Short mmCIF file of C-alpha atoms in Angstrom, two decimals:
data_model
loop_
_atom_site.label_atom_id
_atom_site.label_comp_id
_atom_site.label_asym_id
_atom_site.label_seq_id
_atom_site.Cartn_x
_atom_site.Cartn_y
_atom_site.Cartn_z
CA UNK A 1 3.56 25.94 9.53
CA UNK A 2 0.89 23.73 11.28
CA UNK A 3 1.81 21.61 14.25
CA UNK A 4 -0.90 19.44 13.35
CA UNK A 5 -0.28 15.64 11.78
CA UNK A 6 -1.34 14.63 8.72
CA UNK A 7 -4.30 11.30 8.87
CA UNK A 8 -2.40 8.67 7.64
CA UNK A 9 -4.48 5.27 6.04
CA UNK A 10 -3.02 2.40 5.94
CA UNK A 11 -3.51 -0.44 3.63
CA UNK A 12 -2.07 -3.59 2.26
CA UNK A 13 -2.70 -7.20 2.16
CA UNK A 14 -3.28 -9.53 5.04
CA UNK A 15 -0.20 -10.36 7.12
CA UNK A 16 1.29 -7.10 5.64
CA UNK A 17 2.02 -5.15 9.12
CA UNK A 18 -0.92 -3.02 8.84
CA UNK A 19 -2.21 -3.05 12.85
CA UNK A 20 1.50 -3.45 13.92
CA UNK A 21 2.59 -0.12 11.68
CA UNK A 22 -0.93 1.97 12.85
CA UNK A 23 -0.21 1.44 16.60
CA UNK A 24 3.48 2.55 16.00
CA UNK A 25 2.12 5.59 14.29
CA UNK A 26 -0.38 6.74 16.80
CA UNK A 27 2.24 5.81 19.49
CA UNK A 28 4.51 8.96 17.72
CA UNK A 29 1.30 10.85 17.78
CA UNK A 30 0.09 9.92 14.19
CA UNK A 31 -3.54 10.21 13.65
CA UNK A 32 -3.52 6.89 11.65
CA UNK A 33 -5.97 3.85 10.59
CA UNK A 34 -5.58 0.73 9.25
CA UNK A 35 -8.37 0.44 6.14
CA UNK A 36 -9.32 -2.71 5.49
CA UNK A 37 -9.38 -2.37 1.07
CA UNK A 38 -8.77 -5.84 1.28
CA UNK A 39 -12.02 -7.02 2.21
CA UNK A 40 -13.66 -4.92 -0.20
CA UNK A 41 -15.19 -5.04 -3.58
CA UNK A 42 -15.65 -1.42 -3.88
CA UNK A 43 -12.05 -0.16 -5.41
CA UNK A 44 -12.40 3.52 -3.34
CA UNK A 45 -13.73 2.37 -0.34
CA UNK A 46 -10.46 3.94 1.38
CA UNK A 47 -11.24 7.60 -0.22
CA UNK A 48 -14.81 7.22 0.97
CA UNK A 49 -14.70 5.93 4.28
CA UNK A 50 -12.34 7.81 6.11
CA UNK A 51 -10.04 9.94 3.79
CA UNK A 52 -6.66 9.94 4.69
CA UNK A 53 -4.17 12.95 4.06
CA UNK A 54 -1.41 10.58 3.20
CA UNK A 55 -1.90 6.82 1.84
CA UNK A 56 0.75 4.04 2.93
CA UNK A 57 0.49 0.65 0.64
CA UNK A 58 2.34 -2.30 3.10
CA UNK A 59 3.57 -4.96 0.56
CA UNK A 60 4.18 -8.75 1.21
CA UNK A 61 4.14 -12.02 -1.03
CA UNK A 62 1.96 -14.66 -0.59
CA UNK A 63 4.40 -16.86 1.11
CA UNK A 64 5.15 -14.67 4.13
CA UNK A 65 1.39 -13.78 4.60
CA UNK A 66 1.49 -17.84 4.98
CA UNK A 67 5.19 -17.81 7.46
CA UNK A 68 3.67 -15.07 9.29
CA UNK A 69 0.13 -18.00 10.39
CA UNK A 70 -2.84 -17.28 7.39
CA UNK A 71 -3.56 -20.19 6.40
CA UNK A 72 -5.48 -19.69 3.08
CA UNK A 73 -5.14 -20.27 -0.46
CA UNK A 74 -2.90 -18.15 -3.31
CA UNK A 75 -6.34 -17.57 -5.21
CA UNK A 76 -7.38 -15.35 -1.82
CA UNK A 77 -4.12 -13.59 -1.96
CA UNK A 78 -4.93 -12.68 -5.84
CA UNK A 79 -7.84 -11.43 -5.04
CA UNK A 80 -6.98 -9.27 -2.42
CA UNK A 81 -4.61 -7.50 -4.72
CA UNK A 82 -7.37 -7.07 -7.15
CA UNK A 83 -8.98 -4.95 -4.43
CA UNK A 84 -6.42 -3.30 -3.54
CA UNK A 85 -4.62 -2.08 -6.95
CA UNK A 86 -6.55 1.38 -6.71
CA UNK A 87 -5.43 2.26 -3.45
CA UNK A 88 -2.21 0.87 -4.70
CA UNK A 89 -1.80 2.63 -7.47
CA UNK A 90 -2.76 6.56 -5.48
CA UNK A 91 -0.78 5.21 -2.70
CA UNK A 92 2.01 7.99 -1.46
CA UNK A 93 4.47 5.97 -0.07
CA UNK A 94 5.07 1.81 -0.13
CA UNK A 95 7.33 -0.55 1.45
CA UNK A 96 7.47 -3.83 1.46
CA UNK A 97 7.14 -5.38 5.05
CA UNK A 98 8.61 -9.41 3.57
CA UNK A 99 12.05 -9.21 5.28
CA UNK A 100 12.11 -6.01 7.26
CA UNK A 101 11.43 -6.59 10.83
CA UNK A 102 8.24 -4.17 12.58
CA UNK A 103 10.56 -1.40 14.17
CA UNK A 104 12.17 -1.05 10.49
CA UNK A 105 9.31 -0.37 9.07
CA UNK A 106 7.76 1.92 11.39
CA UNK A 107 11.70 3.53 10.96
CA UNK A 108 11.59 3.64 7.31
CA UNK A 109 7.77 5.68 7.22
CA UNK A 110 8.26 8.01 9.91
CA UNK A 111 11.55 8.77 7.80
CA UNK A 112 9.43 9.15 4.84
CA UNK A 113 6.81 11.42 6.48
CA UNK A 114 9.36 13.46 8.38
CA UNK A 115 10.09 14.41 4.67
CA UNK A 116 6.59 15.22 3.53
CA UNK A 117 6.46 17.55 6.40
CA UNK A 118 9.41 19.50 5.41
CA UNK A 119 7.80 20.05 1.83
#
């Protein structure tokens, strides 16, 4: 069996956790990036750009994207999970970051990929 990590891309909405959960990764020695799908109108952008071996989706509602300081309007948040649903959809593992606090989170994935690498 390989010592090395899987690349792990991160995605999600604004205000979802993304940097927060990609620093936590690398910090365990995860070769991870966050992939801003979000900003884009191209639906595979985060198979194109940079590949990852192992897709996380970070989940929030519109109202803690606002709790946690964006300021913009529902109709943004809509459309950011327009551009997101493909990477959505392929994603390997999601969570949803609304009322967990950071460390859970990072908890909760490293549990998850501590299982893929068993398999």
């Amino acid at each position: 069996m390989s010592s090395t990590k899987p690349h792990i891309g991160v995605v999600g909405p604004c205000k979802s956790g993304k940097s927060t959960l990609v620093r936590g990764l690398q910090a365990a020695g995860y070769p991870a990036n966050q992939i801003a799908q979000e900003h884009s109108f191209a639906p595979r952008m985060w198979q194109i750009i940079s590949p990852p071996d192992i897709l996380l989706y970070l989940h929030t509602e519109y109202p803690s994207t606002v709790a946690r300081g964006l300021q913009w309007q529902e109709r943004d948040y809509a459309e950011q999970q327009t551009r997101l649903a493909h990477a959505r959809q392929h994603a390997d593992f999601e969570i949803s970051t609304d009322t967990l606090p950071q460390e859970e989170v990072l908890r909760q994935v490293l549990e998850y990929l501590g299982e893929v690498s068993e398999e």
